[in-house]
Coordinates of C-alpha atoms in Angstrom, one line a residue:
M1 CA 76.8 -82.7 -68.2
K2 CA 76.3 -84.7 -71.5
R3 CA 77.7 -87.6 -70.0
T4 CA 75.7 -87.6 -67.0
F5 CA 72.6 -86.8 -69.0
G6 CA 73.0 -89.9 -71.0
V7 CA 73.3 -92.3 -68.0
L8 CA 70.0 -90.8 -66.6
S9 CA 68.3 -91.3 -69.8
V10 CA 69.4 -95.2 -69.8
V11 CA 68.0 -95.5 -66.2
L12 CA 65.0 -93.5 -67.2
V13 CA 64.1 -96.0 -70.2
L14 CA 65.1 -99.2 -68.4
S15 CA 62.6 -98.2 -65.5
M16 CA 59.7 -97.5 -67.9
L17 CA 60.4 -100.7 -69.6
L18 CA 60.3 -102.6 -66.1
A19 CA 57.2 -100.6 -65.2
A20 CA 55.3 -101.7 -68.5
C21 CA 56.4 -105.3 -67.8
G22 CA 54.7 -104.9 -64.3
G23 CA 58.2 -105.5 -62.6
T24 CA 57.1 -103.2 -59.7
G25 CA 53.5 -104.3 -58.5
G26 CA 50.9 -107.0 -58.5
G27 CA 52.6 -109.9 -56.5
A28 CA 53.9 -112.6 -59.1
A29 CA 54.7 -110.2 -62.1
T30 CA 57.4 -111.9 -63.0
T31 CA 55.4 -114.9 -64.1
G32 CA 52.4 -113.0 -65.6
E33 CA 50.3 -114.0 -62.5
Q34 CA 47.4 -111.5 -61.4
V35 CA 47.1 -111.8 -58.0
I36 CA 43.3 -112.3 -56.3
K37 CA 42.6 -112.9 -52.8
I38 CA 39.5 -114.6 -50.9
A39 CA 39.3 -113.7 -47.2
S40 CA 37.8 -116.0 -44.5
Q41 CA 36.6 -114.6 -40.9
S42 CA 35.8 -116.8 -38.1
P43 CA 37.1 -117.3 -34.6
L44 CA 40.6 -118.8 -35.0
S45 CA 41.1 -118.4 -31.2
G46 CA 39.2 -118.5 -28.0
G47 CA 36.3 -120.8 -26.8
L48 CA 34.5 -121.1 -30.1
S49 CA 37.7 -121.4 -32.4
S50 CA 37.4 -125.4 -32.5
I51 CA 34.3 -124.8 -34.9
G52 CA 36.0 -121.5 -36.5
V53 CA 39.4 -123.0 -37.5
D54 CA 37.2 -125.8 -39.2
I55 CA 35.2 -123.2 -41.2
K56 CA 38.7 -121.7 -42.3
N57 CA 39.7 -125.2 -43.2
G58 CA 37.1 -125.9 -45.2
A59 CA 37.2 -123.0 -47.3
E60 CA 41.1 -123.5 -47.9
L61 CA 40.5 -127.0 -48.9
A62 CA 37.9 -125.8 -51.6
L63 CA 40.7 -123.1 -52.6
E64 CA 43.2 -126.0 -53.4
Q65 CA 40.6 -128.2 -55.0
K66 CA 38.4 -125.8 -57.0
G67 CA 41.0 -123.3 -57.9
G68 CA 42.3 -124.5 -60.9
A69 CA 40.2 -123.0 -63.5
L70 CA 41.4 -119.4 -62.2
K71 CA 44.9 -120.5 -62.3
D72 CA 44.4 -121.9 -65.6
M73 CA 43.6 -118.3 -66.6
G74 CA 46.7 -117.0 -65.3
F75 CA 45.5 -115.9 -61.8
K76 CA 47.2 -116.8 -58.4
V77 CA 44.6 -117.1 -55.8
E78 CA 45.4 -116.9 -52.1
L79 CA 43.2 -117.2 -49.1
A80 CA 43.6 -114.4 -46.4
P81 CA 42.3 -115.8 -43.2
Y82 CA 41.2 -113.5 -40.4
D83 CA 40.6 -114.4 -36.7
D84 CA 37.5 -112.6 -35.5
Q85 CA 37.5 -113.9 -32.0
A86 CA 33.6 -114.3 -32.2
N87 CA 33.8 -110.7 -31.3
P88 CA 31.9 -107.7 -33.4
D89 CA 34.2 -105.2 -32.6
T90 CA 37.2 -107.5 -33.7
G91 CA 35.1 -108.5 -37.0
V92 CA 34.3 -105.3 -37.9
A93 CA 38.2 -104.2 -37.6
N94 CA 39.2 -107.1 -39.6
A95 CA 36.5 -106.2 -42.5
K96 CA 38.1 -102.6 -42.7
Q97 CA 41.4 -104.0 -43.4
I98 CA 39.9 -106.5 -45.7
V99 CA 37.8 -104.0 -47.9
A100 CA 40.8 -101.6 -48.0
D101 CA 43.0 -104.6 -49.8
P102 CA 41.6 -104.3 -53.4
A103 CA 43.0 -107.8 -54.5
V104 CA 40.2 -109.3 -51.9
L105 CA 37.2 -110.0 -54.3
C106 CA 35.1 -112.3 -52.0
I107 CA 35.0 -113.4 -48.0
V108 CA 33.9 -116.7 -46.6
G109 CA 32.4 -115.8 -43.0
H110 CA 31.3 -115.4 -40.2
Y111 CA 30.5 -118.4 -37.5
N112 CA 28.5 -115.8 -35.3
S113 CA 25.7 -113.9 -36.7
G114 CA 26.4 -111.0 -34.1
V115 CA 29.8 -110.6 -35.8
Q116 CA 28.7 -110.8 -39.3
I117 CA 25.8 -108.3 -39.4
P118 CA 28.0 -105.4 -38.6
S119 CA 31.2 -106.5 -40.4
S120 CA 29.1 -107.0 -43.5
E121 CA 28.0 -103.5 -43.6
E122 CA 31.4 -102.8 -44.3
Y123 CA 31.5 -105.4 -47.1
H124 CA 28.1 -103.9 -48.4
A125 CA 29.4 -100.4 -48.5
S126 CA 32.6 -101.5 -50.6
G127 CA 30.7 -104.2 -53.0
L128 CA 32.6 -107.0 -51.3
A129 CA 30.6 -110.3 -52.0
N130 CA 30.1 -112.3 -48.8
V131 CA 29.0 -116.0 -48.8
S132 CA 28.4 -117.4 -45.2
P133 CA 28.7 -121.0 -44.2
A134 CA 26.7 -120.4 -40.9
N135 CA 25.1 -117.0 -40.1
T136 CA 21.4 -117.8 -39.6
N137 CA 19.9 -114.8 -38.2
P138 CA 17.1 -113.4 -40.6
K139 CA 18.9 -109.7 -40.7
V140 CA 21.8 -111.3 -42.5
T141 CA 19.7 -111.3 -45.5
D142 CA 16.6 -109.6 -44.9
R143 CA 18.8 -106.3 -45.4
G144 CA 18.4 -106.9 -49.1
Y145 CA 22.4 -106.5 -50.0
L146 CA 23.4 -107.9 -53.2
E147 CA 26.9 -108.8 -51.8
V148 CA 25.5 -111.1 -48.8
N149 CA 24.5 -114.5 -49.3
R150 CA 24.3 -117.7 -47.1
V151 CA 24.6 -121.5 -47.7
C152 CA 22.3 -122.4 -44.8
G153 CA 19.2 -122.1 -43.2
R154 CA 17.4 -119.3 -41.0
D155 CA 16.7 -119.0 -37.5
D156 CA 13.2 -117.8 -38.0
I157 CA 12.7 -121.3 -39.2
Q158 CA 15.1 -123.1 -37.0
G159 CA 13.3 -121.8 -33.9
V160 CA 10.2 -122.8 -35.3
V161 CA 11.4 -126.5 -36.2
G162 CA 12.9 -126.7 -32.3
A163 CA 9.3 -125.9 -31.1
Q164 CA 7.6 -128.3 -33.2
A165 CA 10.2 -131.0 -32.3
A166 CA 9.6 -130.3 -28.8
Q167 CA 5.8 -130.4 -29.2
S168 CA 6.3 -133.8 -31.0
K169 CA 8.1 -135.1 -28.0
G170 CA 5.2 -134.3 -25.5
I171 CA 6.6 -131.0 -24.0
K172 CA 3.9 -129.0 -22.1
T173 CA 6.1 -126.5 -20.1
V174 CA 9.5 -124.8 -20.9
Y175 CA 12.0 -122.4 -19.6
V176 CA 14.0 -120.4 -22.2
F177 CA 17.4 -119.1 -21.8
H178 CA 19.7 -117.1 -24.4
D179 CA 23.0 -115.6 -24.5
K180 CA 22.0 -111.9 -25.4
T181 CA 23.6 -111.9 -28.7
A182 CA 22.0 -111.4 -32.0
Y183 CA 22.0 -115.2 -32.8
G184 CA 21.1 -116.5 -29.4
Q185 CA 18.5 -114.1 -28.5
G186 CA 17.1 -114.2 -32.0
I187 CA 16.6 -117.9 -32.3
A188 CA 15.3 -118.0 -28.5
E189 CA 12.4 -115.7 -29.5
F190 CA 11.5 -117.4 -32.8
F191 CA 11.4 -120.7 -30.7
N192 CA 9.3 -118.8 -28.1
R193 CA 6.9 -117.5 -30.2
E194 CA 6.1 -121.1 -31.9
A195 CA 6.0 -122.6 -28.5
D196 CA 3.2 -120.6 -27.8
K197 CA 1.5 -121.0 -30.8
V198 CA 1.6 -124.9 -30.4
G199 CA 0.4 -124.7 -26.9
I200 CA 3.9 -125.2 -24.7
K201 CA 3.6 -122.7 -22.1
V202 CA 6.8 -120.9 -21.4
L203 CA 7.4 -120.3 -17.7
G204 CA 10.3 -118.0 -17.9
F205 CA 12.4 -116.3 -20.8
E206 CA 15.7 -114.8 -19.6
G207 CA 18.9 -113.5 -21.1
T208 CA 22.6 -114.0 -19.7
E209 CA 26.1 -113.8 -20.5
E210 CA 27.1 -115.7 -17.3
K211 CA 29.3 -118.6 -18.4
A212 CA 30.5 -120.0 -15.0
N213 CA 28.0 -120.0 -12.0
F214 CA 24.5 -120.5 -12.9
D215 CA 23.0 -121.0 -9.5
A216 CA 20.9 -118.2 -9.5
L217 CA 19.5 -118.9 -13.1
L218 CA 18.6 -122.4 -12.1
T219 CA 16.6 -121.6 -9.0
P220 CA 13.6 -120.7 -10.9
V221 CA 14.4 -123.7 -13.2
L222 CA 14.2 -125.9 -10.3
S223 CA 11.4 -124.6 -8.5
S224 CA 9.1 -124.7 -11.6
N225 CA 10.2 -128.0 -13.1
P226 CA 9.7 -127.3 -16.6
D227 CA 9.4 -130.4 -19.1
M228 CA 12.2 -128.6 -20.9
V229 CA 14.7 -126.0 -20.8
Y230 CA 15.5 -124.4 -24.3
L231 CA 19.0 -122.5 -24.7
G232 CA 19.7 -120.1 -27.4
G233 CA 23.5 -119.6 -28.0
M234 CA 26.9 -121.5 -27.9
F235 CA 27.8 -124.6 -26.5
D236 CA 30.7 -123.2 -24.3
Q237 CA 28.0 -121.4 -22.1
W238 CA 25.1 -124.1 -22.3
A239 CA 27.4 -127.1 -21.6
V240 CA 28.3 -125.8 -18.4
L241 CA 24.6 -124.9 -17.4
I242 CA 23.3 -128.3 -18.2
K243 CA 26.3 -130.2 -16.2
Q244 CA 25.2 -128.1 -13.3
A245 CA 21.6 -128.4 -13.6
R246 CA 22.0 -132.2 -13.8
E247 CA 24.2 -131.8 -10.7
K248 CA 21.3 -130.0 -8.9
G249 CA 18.9 -132.7 -9.9
Y250 CA 16.9 -131.5 -12.9
K251 CA 15.6 -134.2 -14.7
G252 CA 13.8 -132.6 -17.9
M253 CA 14.8 -132.4 -21.3
F254 CA 17.4 -129.9 -22.7
M255 CA 17.1 -128.5 -26.5
S256 CA 19.6 -126.0 -28.0
D257 CA 20.4 -124.7 -31.6
D258 CA 23.3 -125.2 -34.0
G259 CA 25.5 -123.1 -31.8
F260 CA 25.6 -126.2 -29.6
D261 CA 26.8 -128.4 -32.2
S262 CA 30.3 -129.1 -31.3
S263 CA 32.0 -131.9 -29.7
E264 CA 33.6 -129.5 -27.2
A265 CA 30.1 -129.6 -25.7
A266 CA 30.9 -133.0 -24.8
K267 CA 34.2 -132.4 -23.3
I268 CA 32.5 -130.0 -20.7
A269 CA 29.1 -131.8 -20.0
G270 CA 30.1 -135.5 -20.7
D271 CA 27.4 -138.1 -19.9
A272 CA 25.2 -135.1 -18.2
L273 CA 24.0 -134.6 -21.8
L274 CA 22.5 -137.9 -21.7
E275 CA 20.8 -138.0 -18.2
G276 CA 17.2 -137.1 -17.4
A277 CA 15.2 -136.7 -20.8
G278 CA 18.4 -136.0 -22.6
T279 CA 19.6 -133.2 -24.8
Y280 CA 18.6 -132.3 -28.3
F281 CA 19.6 -129.6 -30.6
T282 CA 18.5 -128.1 -34.0
T283 CA 21.1 -127.2 -36.8
V284 CA 21.1 -125.9 -40.1
A285 CA 24.3 -127.9 -40.9
G286 CA 24.2 -131.9 -40.3
P287 CA 26.9 -134.1 -39.8
A288 CA 29.3 -134.1 -43.0
K289 CA 28.5 -137.6 -43.5
E290 CA 24.6 -136.9 -43.8
Y291 CA 25.0 -135.0 -47.1
P292 CA 25.2 -137.2 -50.2
G293 CA 28.2 -135.3 -51.7
T294 CA 30.5 -135.4 -48.9
A295 CA 32.4 -138.6 -48.8
K296 CA 35.6 -137.5 -50.5
F297 CA 35.4 -134.1 -48.9
I298 CA 35.6 -136.1 -45.5
E299 CA 38.3 -138.4 -46.6
D300 CA 40.5 -135.4 -48.0
F301 CA 39.7 -133.2 -45.0
K302 CA 40.8 -135.9 -42.4
A303 CA 44.0 -136.5 -44.7
K304 CA 45.0 -132.9 -44.6
Y305 CA 43.8 -131.9 -41.1
G306 CA 44.3 -135.1 -39.1
S307 CA 40.6 -135.2 -37.9
D308 CA 37.1 -135.3 -38.9
P309 CA 35.5 -131.9 -40.4
K310 CA 33.5 -130.0 -37.6
P311 CA 30.1 -128.6 -38.3
F312 CA 29.7 -125.9 -41.1
A313 CA 33.3 -127.2 -42.5
A314 CA 31.5 -128.5 -45.5
N315 CA 29.5 -125.2 -46.0
A316 CA 32.6 -123.5 -45.7
Y317 CA 33.9 -125.6 -48.7
D318 CA 30.9 -124.7 -50.8
S319 CA 31.1 -121.1 -49.7
M320 CA 34.5 -120.8 -50.9
A321 CA 33.7 -123.1 -54.3
I322 CA 30.9 -120.3 -54.9
C323 CA 33.3 -117.2 -54.5
L324 CA 35.6 -119.3 -57.0
K325 CA 32.9 -119.7 -59.4
G326 CA 31.5 -116.0 -59.3
I327 CA 35.2 -114.9 -59.8
E328 CA 35.8 -117.3 -62.8
A329 CA 32.3 -116.0 -64.3
A330 CA 33.3 -112.2 -63.9
A331 CA 36.7 -112.7 -65.0
K332 CA 35.9 -114.2 -68.2
A333 CA 33.3 -111.6 -69.0
N334 CA 36.1 -109.1 -68.3
G335 CA 38.4 -110.6 -70.8
N336 CA 40.5 -112.8 -68.3
K337 CA 41.3 -109.9 -66.4
V338 CA 40.7 -109.4 -62.8
P339 CA 37.1 -108.3 -62.6
T340 CA 35.6 -105.6 -60.2
R341 CA 34.0 -106.5 -56.9
Q342 CA 30.4 -105.6 -58.1
A343 CA 30.7 -108.0 -61.0
V344 CA 31.9 -110.7 -58.7
A345 CA 28.6 -110.2 -56.5
E346 CA 26.5 -110.2 -59.5
A347 CA 27.9 -113.6 -60.7
I348 CA 27.8 -115.2 -57.4
R349 CA 24.1 -114.3 -56.9
A350 CA 23.2 -115.6 -60.7
P351 CA 24.2 -119.2 -61.0
K352 CA 21.5 -121.8 -60.9
D353 CA 21.5 -125.5 -59.5
Y354 CA 25.2 -125.1 -58.3
D355 CA 26.1 -128.6 -57.5
G356 CA 27.7 -128.4 -54.0
I357 CA 28.8 -131.0 -51.7
T358 CA 26.2 -130.1 -49.4
G359 CA 23.4 -130.4 -51.9
T360 CA 22.3 -127.9 -55.0
I361 CA 22.5 -124.3 -54.3
N362 CA 20.3 -121.7 -55.6
F363 CA 20.1 -118.1 -54.0
N364 CA 16.8 -116.3 -54.0
S365 CA 16.8 -112.4 -54.4
K366 CA 18.1 -111.9 -51.0
G367 CA 20.8 -114.2 -50.8
D368 CA 18.9 -117.2 -49.1
L369 CA 19.0 -120.6 -50.0
T370 CA 15.6 -121.4 -51.9
E371 CA 15.5 -124.4 -49.8
A372 CA 17.7 -125.4 -46.7
K373 CA 17.8 -128.3 -44.9
Y374 CA 17.1 -128.5 -40.8
F375 CA 18.0 -131.3 -38.7
V376 CA 16.9 -132.3 -35.0
I377 CA 19.7 -134.1 -33.2
Q378 CA 19.7 -136.4 -30.3
I379 CA 22.8 -136.5 -28.5
T380 CA 23.6 -140.1 -27.6
S381 CA 26.8 -140.1 -26.2
G382 CA 29.0 -138.2 -23.5
D383 CA 32.2 -139.2 -25.4
P384 CA 33.5 -136.2 -27.7
E385 CA 35.0 -138.8 -30.2
K386 CA 31.5 -140.2 -31.1
W387 CA 29.9 -136.6 -31.5
S388 CA 29.6 -137.2 -35.2
D389 CA 27.4 -140.5 -34.3
N390 CA 24.7 -138.4 -32.5
T391 CA 21.1 -139.6 -33.7
I392 CA 19.5 -137.8 -36.4
D393 CA 15.9 -137.2 -35.1
Q394 CA 14.6 -135.5 -38.1
V395 CA 15.6 -134.0 -41.2
L396 CA 13.6 -131.4 -43.0
S397 CA 13.9 -129.1 -46.2
I398 CA 12.1 -126.0 -46.0
A399 CA 11.9 -122.9 -48.3
P400 CA 12.7 -119.4 -46.6
P401 CA 9.8 -117.0 -45.7
E402 CA 8.6 -114.7 -48.8

């Protein structure tokens, strides 16, 4: 019995020593590293994946290039990418997994406002900071959550920019469609209100989830023959409508929003985008080359991923950089130890004049940029390879509403 007791004692002592050294938890404990994760959520599969993958890639590149300070402090920082499939239910299910992992201290995402809004309720409930590269619906920040910020503009301004651009081009009548999502319907409503204010007559306002056969929707358009058709939503739906409308003889102008900003639209509609009075879209994220700080980013992105960055990739780069900066500040304030999620959320909201590749970034008390850029772009080629060469018609810098 004494011999058995002695062996057990030795085993117990060794186990206690290993535990004290962190040998049974925390990822890379043998090297003294503390693991921190930053998640991303965007559509990595499905019809919108061309944009969603580059949002993830932009965040990944920023982590590689901007994560050195945290590494020097003894942290191992990992990207945890999630595929939200542009689906609210999937986004929320992913969000529940993300917030359940205590190593996750920030999230970059989403692409679709209709996914971000319900998912960010989970982030808010757990105090997890969320920096969005692309979500433009006003509700994203108007809820006043400390955790939620965005590095892009808002639809209540983007819709106004679209209506005013239409007026400047002599548009007198318009037919408005939207896709019934929080994003597409929201921006269509803002466009609709401003169109009425500036004297553009709205001949119809209709929502649809149709993505293949637009015969019934186009019948009233062809009979009323508006100067312009406005499309609130995403390129994979509206590029099909544009192609079918041109085939049926519609010659007016088309205008859409930043959901249309994808070279995939040209793959679908081709030269139909150029026919008649042409096609325009507004966006809160211009081509990466239009920002003065993106030259190296474009070069590095193409070298790593084999193609030019698609819309919102540069915004995702800045979103990740802001996550990293906030975690770094909170960790320093915590004696170079893993900070709390609340401390990270507070640190992300606090910095002034952050020098991002898309411009100087300051957040107001809601998490909106104190000044955001809005672009009006004319599509000038049906070739997807020339999408980044579309003509910049207008660039505006506008503060958010109070």
